[in-house]
Amino acid sequence: MTNHCVFSANEDHETIRNYAQVFNKLIRRYKYLEKAFEDEMKKLLLFLKAFSETEQTKLAMLSGILLGNGTLPATILTSLFTDSLVKEGIAASFAVKLFKAWMAEKDANSVTSSLRKANLDKRLLELFPVNRQSVDHFSKYFTDAGLKELSDFLRIQQSLGTRKELQKELQERLSQECPIKEVVLYVKEEMKRNDLPETAVIGLLWTCIMNAVEWNKKEELVAEQALKHLKQYAPLLAVFSSQGQSELILLQKVQEYCYDNIHFMKAFQKIVVLFYKADVLSEEAILKWYKEAHVAKGKSVFLDQMKKFVEWLQNAEEESESEGEEN
């Protein structure tokens, strides 16, 4: 150990940063050292057990600062997934200290962006032993350590991953024309297992249903084809549009789809009426969509298409109210 060694330095961010600047300046001047330094850091992290707790802390701080200023790539973190480090809790403890130093240099967005680029965003749970690889355990551990941003990031990533898997499986089941009752049961089980709200599922269902068909390229024929197809799956959509917000999301998805697929432009109103008659969409949801909850895509075209039907709904509502008053 030389007189100038990070392990002999004071355990504070500013002091460790000075050491990081030495490495940073050296590597900027002598680019050929970059790869060698990265490889050596990976080796050091593999053998963290050889260092005392204080030395591990200083090395974690140095690594975090070097990751923050771009001297090291996030791929060095793969060394932390070594079984021996994970089992003894060294990996998670070291990672927390490293991420804190990294965020002190940059911010949470910089950290999460680098993790994504290195394809490590989906591997963070591997910092813990298999019996503790749950989002809840990760969230508590990192939130207690003052890293709530990373805890929230993992929850979002896990949710996105879950939705992709669910969409893939749904697509497969629809292409095999599984009975709707079986699909409903499967989706409900997945919602319960992954704590997914109905609002997250309804859009996936719409996408999968529309992807399950080879659509006719002729505008005059595609509307008839769409109505026949959607009538078949209306009972499935009805199960997962029991909340007002879910209905609005479905309406917006239908609007966006009809705008993005030009052959469907004239079919929008017919699809909405079909869903209304099949109890997928309520009168309240359609009126709210019309007044304030529509998206910008094709807004004027679709509002114009819906005008007469909305007027009919409003008149029917007024008539039922007046009948109620008379009674």
mmCIF file of C-alpha atoms in Angstrom:
data_model
loop_
_atom_site.group_PDB
_atom_site.id
_atom_site.type_symbol
_atom_site.label_atom_id
_atom_site.label_comp_id
_atom_site.label_asym_id
_atom_site.label_seq_id
_atom_site.Cartn_x
_atom_site.Cartn_y
_atom_site.Cartn_z
ATOM 1 C CA MET A 1 0.000 0.000 0.000
ATOM 2 C CA THR A 2 1.429 3.364 -1.033
ATOM 3 C CA ASN A 3 1.278 6.547 1.013
ATOM 4 C CA HIS A 4 -1.338 7.834 -1.409
ATOM 5 C CA CYS A 5 -4.068 5.200 -1.223
ATOM 6 C CA VAL A 6 -7.842 5.557 -1.205
ATOM 7 C CA PHE A 7 -8.020 3.072 1.686
ATOM 8 C CA SER A 8 -5.949 5.449 3.864
ATOM 9 C CA ALA A 9 -8.113 8.456 2.969
ATOM 10 C CA ASN A 10 -10.824 10.008 5.108
ATOM 11 C CA GLU A 11 -14.256 8.485 4.559
ATOM 12 C CA ASP A 12 -15.984 11.543 3.082
ATOM 13 C CA HIS A 13 -17.230 12.320 -0.416
ATOM 14 C CA GLU A 14 -14.968 15.295 -1.157
ATOM 15 C CA THR A 15 -11.798 13.463 -0.162
ATOM 16 C CA ILE A 16 -12.662 10.365 -2.208
ATOM 17 C CA ARG A 17 -13.621 12.591 -5.140
ATOM 18 C CA ASN A 18 -10.033 13.946 -5.203
ATOM 19 C CA TYR A 19 -8.760 10.392 -5.694
ATOM 20 C CA ALA A 20 -11.361 9.839 -8.423
ATOM 21 C CA GLN A 21 -10.124 12.947 -10.222
ATOM 22 C CA VAL A 22 -6.596 11.515 -10.351
ATOM 23 C CA PHE A 23 -7.878 8.395 -12.146
ATOM 24 C CA ASN A 24 -10.102 10.502 -14.367
ATOM 25 C CA LYS A 25 -7.277 12.812 -15.477
ATOM 26 C CA LEU A 26 -4.857 9.935 -16.038
ATOM 27 C CA ILE A 27 -7.305 8.038 -18.230
ATOM 28 C CA ARG A 28 -8.240 11.142 -20.208
ATOM 29 C CA ARG A 29 -4.548 11.708 -20.928
ATOM 30 C CA TYR A 30 -3.660 8.046 -21.577
ATOM 31 C CA LYS A 31 -6.712 6.501 -23.277
ATOM 32 C CA TYR A 32 -5.079 3.067 -23.473
ATOM 33 C CA LEU A 33 -5.468 2.779 -19.679
ATOM 34 C CA GLU A 34 -9.272 2.908 -19.938
ATOM 35 C CA LYS A 35 -9.915 -0.777 -20.671
ATOM 36 C CA ALA A 36 -7.219 -1.964 -18.262
ATOM 37 C CA PHE A 37 -8.683 0.164 -15.464
ATOM 38 C CA GLU A 38 -12.193 -1.173 -16.140
ATOM 39 C CA ASP A 39 -10.916 -4.773 -16.008
ATOM 40 C CA GLU A 40 -9.014 -4.152 -12.764
ATOM 41 C CA MET A 41 -12.069 -2.594 -11.126
ATOM 42 C CA LYS A 42 -14.156 -5.628 -12.109
ATOM 43 C CA LYS A 43 -11.544 -7.874 -10.466
ATOM 44 C CA LEU A 44 -11.473 -5.734 -7.314
ATOM 45 C CA LEU A 45 -15.255 -5.995 -6.974
ATOM 46 C CA LEU A 46 -15.069 -9.772 -7.376
ATOM 47 C CA PHE A 47 -12.830 -9.974 -4.298
ATOM 48 C CA LEU A 48 -14.636 -7.534 -1.989
ATOM 49 C CA LYS A 49 -14.528 -10.139 0.802
ATOM 50 C CA ALA A 50 -10.791 -9.539 1.066
ATOM 51 C CA PHE A 51 -11.388 -5.932 2.185
ATOM 52 C CA SER A 52 -12.522 -4.640 5.552
ATOM 53 C CA GLU A 53 -15.928 -2.976 5.858
ATOM 54 C CA THR A 54 -14.311 0.475 5.923
ATOM 55 C CA GLU A 55 -12.259 -0.332 2.826
ATOM 56 C CA GLN A 56 -15.372 -1.624 1.064
ATOM 57 C CA THR A 57 -17.168 1.642 1.852
ATOM 58 C CA LYS A 58 -14.339 3.762 0.403
ATOM 59 C CA LEU A 59 -14.117 1.573 -2.698
ATOM 60 C CA ALA A 60 -17.901 1.841 -3.138
ATOM 61 C CA MET A 61 -17.728 5.632 -2.895
ATOM 62 C CA LEU A 62 -14.838 5.792 -5.369
ATOM 63 C CA SER A 63 -16.669 3.473 -7.803
ATOM 64 C CA GLY A 64 -19.863 5.540 -7.541
ATOM 65 C CA ILE A 65 -18.015 8.792 -8.266
ATOM 66 C CA LEU A 66 -16.154 7.238 -11.221
ATOM 67 C CA LEU A 67 -19.461 5.921 -12.602
ATOM 68 C CA GLY A 68 -20.980 9.369 -12.136
ATOM 69 C CA ASN A 69 -18.245 11.189 -14.064
ATOM 70 C CA GLY A 70 -18.181 8.578 -16.828
ATOM 71 C CA THR A 71 -14.696 7.189 -16.125
ATOM 72 C CA LEU A 72 -16.166 3.720 -15.577
ATOM 73 C CA PRO A 73 -19.094 1.994 -17.341
ATOM 74 C CA ALA A 74 -22.020 0.486 -15.411
ATOM 75 C CA THR A 75 -21.012 -2.984 -16.660
ATOM 76 C CA ILE A 76 -18.475 -3.229 -13.811
ATOM 77 C CA LEU A 77 -21.461 -3.874 -11.529
ATOM 78 C CA THR A 78 -21.887 -7.386 -12.957
ATOM 79 C CA SER A 79 -19.113 -8.477 -10.571
ATOM 80 C CA LEU A 80 -21.517 -7.855 -7.680
ATOM 81 C CA PHE A 81 -23.788 -10.690 -8.854
ATOM 82 C CA THR A 82 -21.184 -13.262 -7.773
ATOM 83 C CA ASP A 83 -22.825 -15.893 -5.539
ATOM 84 C CA SER A 84 -20.467 -15.520 -2.581
ATOM 85 C CA LEU A 85 -20.940 -11.718 -2.433
ATOM 86 C CA VAL A 86 -24.712 -12.022 -2.769
ATOM 87 C CA LYS A 87 -25.102 -14.746 -0.112
ATOM 88 C CA GLU A 88 -23.118 -12.838 2.499
ATOM 89 C CA GLY A 89 -25.010 -9.580 1.872
ATOM 90 C CA ILE A 90 -21.859 -7.802 0.664
ATOM 91 C CA ALA A 91 -23.287 -7.158 -2.829
ATOM 92 C CA ALA A 92 -26.389 -5.286 -1.616
ATOM 93 C CA SER A 93 -24.518 -3.339 1.064
ATOM 94 C CA PHE A 94 -21.780 -2.302 -1.390
ATOM 95 C CA ALA A 95 -24.348 -1.380 -4.079
ATOM 96 C CA VAL A 96 -26.224 0.949 -1.705
ATOM 97 C CA LYS A 97 -23.032 2.874 -0.851
ATOM 98 C CA LEU A 98 -22.009 2.985 -4.514
ATOM 99 C CA PHE A 99 -25.403 4.275 -5.693
ATOM 100 C CA LYS A 100 -25.427 6.953 -2.984
ATOM 101 C CA ALA A 101 -22.051 8.260 -4.157
ATOM 102 C CA TRP A 102 -23.173 8.054 -7.787
ATOM 103 C CA MET A 103 -26.303 10.101 -7.053
ATOM 104 C CA ALA A 104 -24.274 12.639 -5.102
ATOM 105 C CA GLU A 105 -22.247 13.168 -8.295
ATOM 106 C CA LYS A 106 -25.153 13.128 -10.733
ATOM 107 C CA ASP A 107 -28.838 12.355 -10.132
ATOM 108 C CA ALA A 108 -31.256 9.430 -10.143
ATOM 109 C CA ASN A 109 -32.022 9.814 -13.876
ATOM 110 C CA SER A 110 -28.333 9.489 -14.735
ATOM 111 C CA VAL A 111 -28.088 6.292 -12.675
ATOM 112 C CA THR A 112 -31.217 4.659 -14.097
ATOM 113 C CA SER A 113 -30.288 5.642 -17.664
ATOM 114 C CA SER A 114 -26.839 4.046 -17.303
ATOM 115 C CA LEU A 115 -28.370 0.888 -15.802
ATOM 116 C CA ARG A 116 -30.736 0.589 -18.770
ATOM 117 C CA LYS A 117 -27.927 1.034 -21.317
ATOM 118 C CA ALA A 118 -25.922 -1.709 -19.606
ATOM 119 C CA ASN A 119 -29.037 -3.971 -19.462
ATOM 120 C CA LEU A 120 -28.747 -4.089 -15.688
ATOM 121 C CA ASP A 121 -32.122 -2.506 -14.930
ATOM 122 C CA LYS A 122 -33.797 -5.928 -14.857
ATOM 123 C CA ARG A 123 -31.037 -7.570 -12.799
ATOM 124 C CA LEU A 124 -31.076 -5.418 -9.663
ATOM 125 C CA LEU A 125 -32.961 -8.079 -7.684
ATOM 126 C CA GLU A 126 -29.936 -10.357 -8.193
ATOM 127 C CA LEU A 127 -28.088 -8.299 -5.564
ATOM 128 C CA PHE A 128 -30.053 -10.392 -3.050
ATOM 129 C CA PRO A 129 -30.172 -14.164 -2.386
ATOM 130 C CA VAL A 130 -32.856 -16.091 -4.288
ATOM 131 C CA ASN A 131 -35.173 -16.306 -1.255
ATOM 132 C CA ARG A 132 -35.127 -12.497 -0.982
ATOM 133 C CA GLN A 133 -35.396 -11.592 -4.653
ATOM 134 C CA SER A 134 -38.709 -9.772 -4.413
ATOM 135 C CA VAL A 135 -39.669 -6.225 -5.326
ATOM 136 C CA ASP A 136 -40.994 -5.653 -1.790
ATOM 137 C CA HIS A 137 -37.705 -6.690 -0.157
ATOM 138 C CA PHE A 138 -35.657 -4.592 -2.610
ATOM 139 C CA SER A 139 -37.928 -1.577 -2.078
ATOM 140 C CA LYS A 140 -37.715 -1.750 1.709
ATOM 141 C CA TYR A 141 -33.936 -2.273 1.710
ATOM 142 C CA PHE A 142 -33.201 0.591 -0.688
ATOM 143 C CA THR A 143 -35.856 2.958 0.714
ATOM 144 C CA ASP A 144 -34.515 2.418 4.257
ATOM 145 C CA ALA A 145 -31.052 3.253 2.904
ATOM 146 C CA GLY A 146 -32.352 6.554 1.492
ATOM 147 C CA LEU A 147 -32.547 5.396 -2.132
ATOM 148 C CA LYS A 148 -36.294 5.604 -2.766
ATOM 149 C CA GLU A 149 -35.680 6.752 -6.371
ATOM 150 C CA LEU A 150 -34.088 3.383 -7.201
ATOM 151 C CA SER A 151 -36.839 1.554 -5.353
ATOM 152 C CA ASP A 152 -39.486 3.338 -7.463
ATOM 153 C CA PHE A 153 -37.449 2.721 -10.622
ATOM 154 C CA LEU A 154 -37.359 -1.030 -10.016
ATOM 155 C CA ARG A 155 -41.105 -1.161 -9.380
ATOM 156 C CA ILE A 156 -41.765 0.593 -12.717
ATOM 157 C CA GLN A 157 -39.333 -1.693 -14.575
ATOM 158 C CA GLN A 158 -40.885 -4.806 -13.048
ATOM 159 C CA SER A 159 -44.366 -3.580 -13.933
ATOM 160 C CA LEU A 160 -43.314 -2.919 -17.548
ATOM 161 C CA GLY A 161 -41.718 -6.350 -17.768
ATOM 162 C CA THR A 162 -44.834 -7.982 -16.339
ATOM 163 C CA ARG A 163 -47.060 -6.187 -18.845
ATOM 164 C CA LYS A 164 -44.881 -7.273 -21.774
ATOM 165 C CA GLU A 165 -45.038 -10.899 -20.640
ATOM 166 C CA LEU A 166 -48.791 -10.648 -20.098
ATOM 167 C CA GLN A 167 -49.283 -9.153 -23.565
ATOM 168 C CA LYS A 168 -47.166 -11.891 -25.157
ATOM 169 C CA GLU A 169 -49.135 -14.650 -23.405
ATOM 170 C CA LEU A 170 -52.476 -13.002 -24.197
ATOM 171 C CA GLN A 171 -51.551 -12.713 -27.859
ATOM 172 C CA GLU A 172 -50.704 -16.398 -27.912
ATOM 173 C CA ARG A 173 -53.989 -17.408 -26.295
ATOM 174 C CA LEU A 174 -56.064 -15.225 -28.619
ATOM 175 C CA SER A 175 -54.282 -16.564 -31.699
ATOM 176 C CA GLN A 176 -55.151 -20.082 -30.502
ATOM 177 C CA GLU A 177 -58.769 -18.924 -30.054
ATOM 178 C CA CYS A 178 -58.917 -19.993 -26.396
ATOM 179 C CA PRO A 179 -62.406 -19.750 -24.830
ATOM 180 C CA ILE A 180 -63.092 -16.298 -23.414
ATOM 181 C CA LYS A 181 -63.803 -17.744 -19.942
ATOM 182 C CA GLU A 182 -60.282 -19.205 -19.847
ATOM 183 C CA VAL A 183 -58.729 -15.901 -20.951
ATOM 184 C CA VAL A 184 -60.702 -14.014 -18.273
ATOM 185 C CA LEU A 185 -59.538 -16.451 -15.591
ATOM 186 C CA TYR A 186 -55.908 -16.194 -16.729
ATOM 187 C CA VAL A 187 -55.935 -12.358 -16.787
ATOM 188 C CA LYS A 188 -57.560 -12.151 -13.353
ATOM 189 C CA GLU A 189 -54.936 -14.496 -11.881
ATOM 190 C CA GLU A 190 -52.120 -12.428 -13.409
ATOM 191 C CA MET A 191 -53.656 -9.195 -12.110
ATOM 192 C CA LYS A 192 -53.817 -10.635 -8.607
ATOM 193 C CA ARG A 193 -50.325 -12.175 -8.734
ATOM 194 C CA ASN A 194 -48.635 -9.013 -10.067
ATOM 195 C CA ASP A 195 -50.852 -6.429 -8.364
ATOM 196 C CA LEU A 196 -51.947 -4.994 -11.728
ATOM 197 C CA PRO A 197 -54.918 -2.599 -11.787
ATOM 198 C CA GLU A 198 -57.737 -2.941 -14.313
ATOM 199 C CA THR A 199 -56.620 0.324 -15.948
ATOM 200 C CA ALA A 200 -53.283 -1.289 -16.857
ATOM 201 C CA VAL A 201 -54.942 -4.350 -18.405
ATOM 202 C CA ILE A 202 -57.695 -2.887 -20.605
ATOM 203 C CA GLY A 203 -55.254 -1.267 -23.048
ATOM 204 C CA LEU A 204 -53.281 -4.504 -23.371
ATOM 205 C CA LEU A 205 -56.457 -6.429 -24.143
ATOM 206 C CA TRP A 206 -57.473 -3.980 -26.872
ATOM 207 C CA THR A 207 -54.012 -4.185 -28.487
ATOM 208 C CA CYS A 208 -53.967 -7.994 -28.406
ATOM 209 C CA ILE A 209 -57.508 -8.292 -29.786
ATOM 210 C CA MET A 210 -56.708 -5.949 -32.684
ATOM 211 C CA ASN A 211 -53.405 -7.728 -33.395
ATOM 212 C CA ALA A 212 -55.127 -11.111 -33.603
ATOM 213 C CA VAL A 213 -56.535 -10.439 -37.081
ATOM 214 C CA GLU A 214 -55.215 -9.847 -40.595
ATOM 215 C CA TRP A 215 -57.272 -6.786 -41.504
ATOM 216 C CA ASN A 216 -58.799 -6.166 -44.911
ATOM 217 C CA LYS A 217 -57.083 -3.313 -46.767
ATOM 218 C CA LYS A 218 -60.366 -2.007 -48.207
ATOM 219 C CA GLU A 219 -61.993 0.666 -46.067
ATOM 220 C CA GLU A 220 -65.538 -0.345 -47.008
ATOM 221 C CA LEU A 221 -64.916 -3.938 -45.853
ATOM 222 C CA VAL A 222 -62.748 -3.400 -42.775
ATOM 223 C CA ALA A 223 -65.547 -1.847 -40.674
ATOM 224 C CA GLU A 224 -67.748 -4.914 -41.123
ATOM 225 C CA GLN A 225 -64.807 -7.203 -40.358
ATOM 226 C CA ALA A 226 -63.901 -5.177 -37.235
ATOM 227 C CA LEU A 227 -67.444 -5.179 -35.858
ATOM 228 C CA LYS A 228 -67.764 -8.938 -36.311
ATOM 229 C CA HIS A 229 -64.389 -9.520 -34.589
ATOM 230 C CA LEU A 230 -65.010 -7.072 -31.726
ATOM 231 C CA LYS A 231 -68.524 -8.404 -31.108
ATOM 232 C CA GLN A 232 -66.921 -11.778 -30.398
ATOM 233 C CA TYR A 233 -64.527 -10.259 -27.829
ATOM 234 C CA ALA A 234 -66.853 -7.640 -26.309
ATOM 235 C CA PRO A 235 -67.635 -9.926 -23.308
ATOM 236 C CA LEU A 236 -63.895 -10.117 -22.560
ATOM 237 C CA LEU A 237 -63.466 -6.337 -22.676
ATOM 238 C CA ALA A 238 -66.614 -5.864 -20.569
ATOM 239 C CA VAL A 239 -65.101 -7.830 -17.666
ATOM 240 C CA PHE A 240 -62.085 -5.478 -17.500
ATOM 241 C CA SER A 241 -63.863 -2.158 -18.103
ATOM 242 C CA SER A 242 -65.936 -2.098 -14.935
ATOM 243 C CA GLN A 243 -64.424 1.231 -13.788
ATOM 244 C CA GLY A 244 -64.977 4.642 -15.357
ATOM 245 C CA GLN A 245 -61.237 5.210 -15.815
ATOM 246 C CA SER A 246 -60.829 1.875 -17.599
ATOM 247 C CA GLU A 247 -63.645 2.792 -19.987
ATOM 248 C CA LEU A 248 -61.990 6.116 -20.806
ATOM 249 C CA ILE A 249 -58.643 4.412 -21.437
ATOM 250 C CA LEU A 250 -60.358 1.962 -23.797
ATOM 251 C CA LEU A 251 -62.087 4.823 -25.650
ATOM 252 C CA GLN A 252 -58.771 6.628 -26.038
ATOM 253 C CA LYS A 253 -57.104 3.435 -27.295
ATOM 254 C CA VAL A 254 -59.872 2.949 -29.866
ATOM 255 C CA GLN A 255 -59.504 6.595 -30.944
ATOM 256 C CA GLU A 256 -55.723 6.312 -31.336
ATOM 257 C CA TYR A 257 -55.993 3.012 -33.203
ATOM 258 C CA CYS A 258 -58.568 4.342 -35.685
ATOM 259 C CA TYR A 259 -56.394 7.413 -36.298
ATOM 260 C CA ASP A 260 -53.128 5.463 -36.701
ATOM 261 C CA ASN A 261 -54.765 2.912 -39.043
ATOM 262 C CA ILE A 262 -56.372 5.030 -41.744
ATOM 263 C CA HIS A 263 -58.765 2.293 -42.954
ATOM 264 C CA PHE A 264 -60.463 2.455 -39.544
ATOM 265 C CA MET A 265 -61.109 6.219 -39.556
ATOM 266 C CA LYS A 266 -64.784 5.817 -40.512
ATOM 267 C CA ALA A 267 -65.309 2.833 -38.208
ATOM 268 C CA PHE A 268 -64.761 4.661 -34.902
ATOM 269 C CA GLN A 269 -68.401 5.562 -34.205
ATOM 270 C CA LYS A 270 -69.597 2.065 -35.126
ATOM 271 C CA ILE A 271 -67.109 0.479 -32.710
ATOM 272 C CA VAL A 272 -68.167 2.786 -29.866
ATOM 273 C CA VAL A 273 -71.876 2.063 -30.481
ATOM 274 C CA LEU A 274 -71.144 -1.679 -30.539
ATOM 275 C CA PHE A 275 -69.324 -1.416 -27.191
ATOM 276 C CA TYR A 276 -72.201 0.646 -25.757
ATOM 277 C CA LYS A 277 -74.772 -1.975 -26.784
ATOM 278 C CA ALA A 278 -72.527 -4.780 -25.449
ATOM 279 C CA ASP A 279 -72.173 -3.056 -22.033
ATOM 280 C CA VAL A 280 -68.449 -2.511 -22.496
ATOM 281 C CA LEU A 281 -68.840 1.285 -22.408
ATOM 282 C CA SER A 282 -71.313 3.254 -20.317
ATOM 283 C CA GLU A 283 -73.222 6.351 -21.314
ATOM 284 C CA GLU A 284 -71.285 8.362 -18.691
ATOM 285 C CA ALA A 285 -67.895 7.310 -20.084
ATOM 286 C CA ILE A 286 -68.873 8.168 -23.690
ATOM 287 C CA LEU A 287 -70.186 11.593 -22.676
ATOM 288 C CA LYS A 288 -67.103 12.329 -20.602
ATOM 289 C CA TRP A 289 -64.838 11.247 -23.471
ATOM 290 C CA TYR A 290 -66.797 13.500 -25.837
ATOM 291 C CA LYS A 291 -66.688 16.561 -23.557
ATOM 292 C CA GLU A 292 -63.187 16.431 -22.102
ATOM 293 C CA ALA A 293 -61.348 13.106 -22.111
ATOM 294 C CA HIS A 294 -60.611 12.594 -25.821
ATOM 295 C CA VAL A 295 -57.027 12.693 -27.098
ATOM 296 C CA ALA A 296 -55.762 15.021 -29.825
ATOM 297 C CA LYS A 297 -55.384 12.400 -32.586
ATOM 298 C CA GLY A 298 -58.166 12.859 -35.150
ATOM 299 C CA LYS A 299 -60.173 14.789 -32.562
ATOM 300 C CA SER A 300 -62.337 16.851 -34.977
ATOM 301 C CA VAL A 301 -63.140 13.837 -37.205
ATOM 302 C CA PHE A 302 -64.137 11.534 -34.348
ATOM 303 C CA LEU A 303 -66.097 14.159 -32.392
ATOM 304 C CA ASP A 304 -68.036 14.900 -35.564
ATOM 305 C CA GLN A 305 -68.722 11.172 -36.065
ATOM 306 C CA MET A 306 -70.009 10.889 -32.504
ATOM 307 C CA LYS A 307 -72.124 14.055 -32.479
ATOM 308 C CA LYS A 308 -75.515 12.479 -33.342
ATOM 309 C CA PHE A 309 -75.023 9.506 -31.029
ATOM 310 C CA VAL A 310 -73.984 11.793 -28.148
ATOM 311 C CA GLU A 311 -77.071 13.970 -28.752
ATOM 312 C CA TRP A 312 -79.222 10.825 -28.651
ATOM 313 C CA LEU A 313 -77.575 9.778 -25.348
ATOM 314 C CA GLN A 314 -78.141 13.230 -23.836
ATOM 315 C CA ASN A 315 -81.809 13.280 -24.904
ATOM 316 C CA ALA A 316 -82.342 9.783 -23.528
ATOM 317 C CA GLU A 317 -80.743 10.901 -20.250
ATOM 318 C CA GLU A 318 -82.996 13.975 -20.037
ATOM 319 C CA GLU A 319 -86.101 11.905 -20.765
ATOM 320 C CA SER A 320 -85.257 9.376 -18.058
ATOM 321 C CA GLU A 321 -84.638 12.212 -15.575
ATOM 322 C CA SER A 322 -88.003 13.859 -16.369
ATOM 323 C CA GLU A 323 -89.787 10.513 -16.050
ATOM 324 C CA GLY A 324 -88.137 10.028 -12.679
ATOM 325 C CA GLU A 325 -89.367 13.452 -11.510
ATOM 326 C CA GLU A 326 -92.937 12.716 -12.650
ATOM 327 C CA ASN A 327 -92.929 9.439 -10.723
#
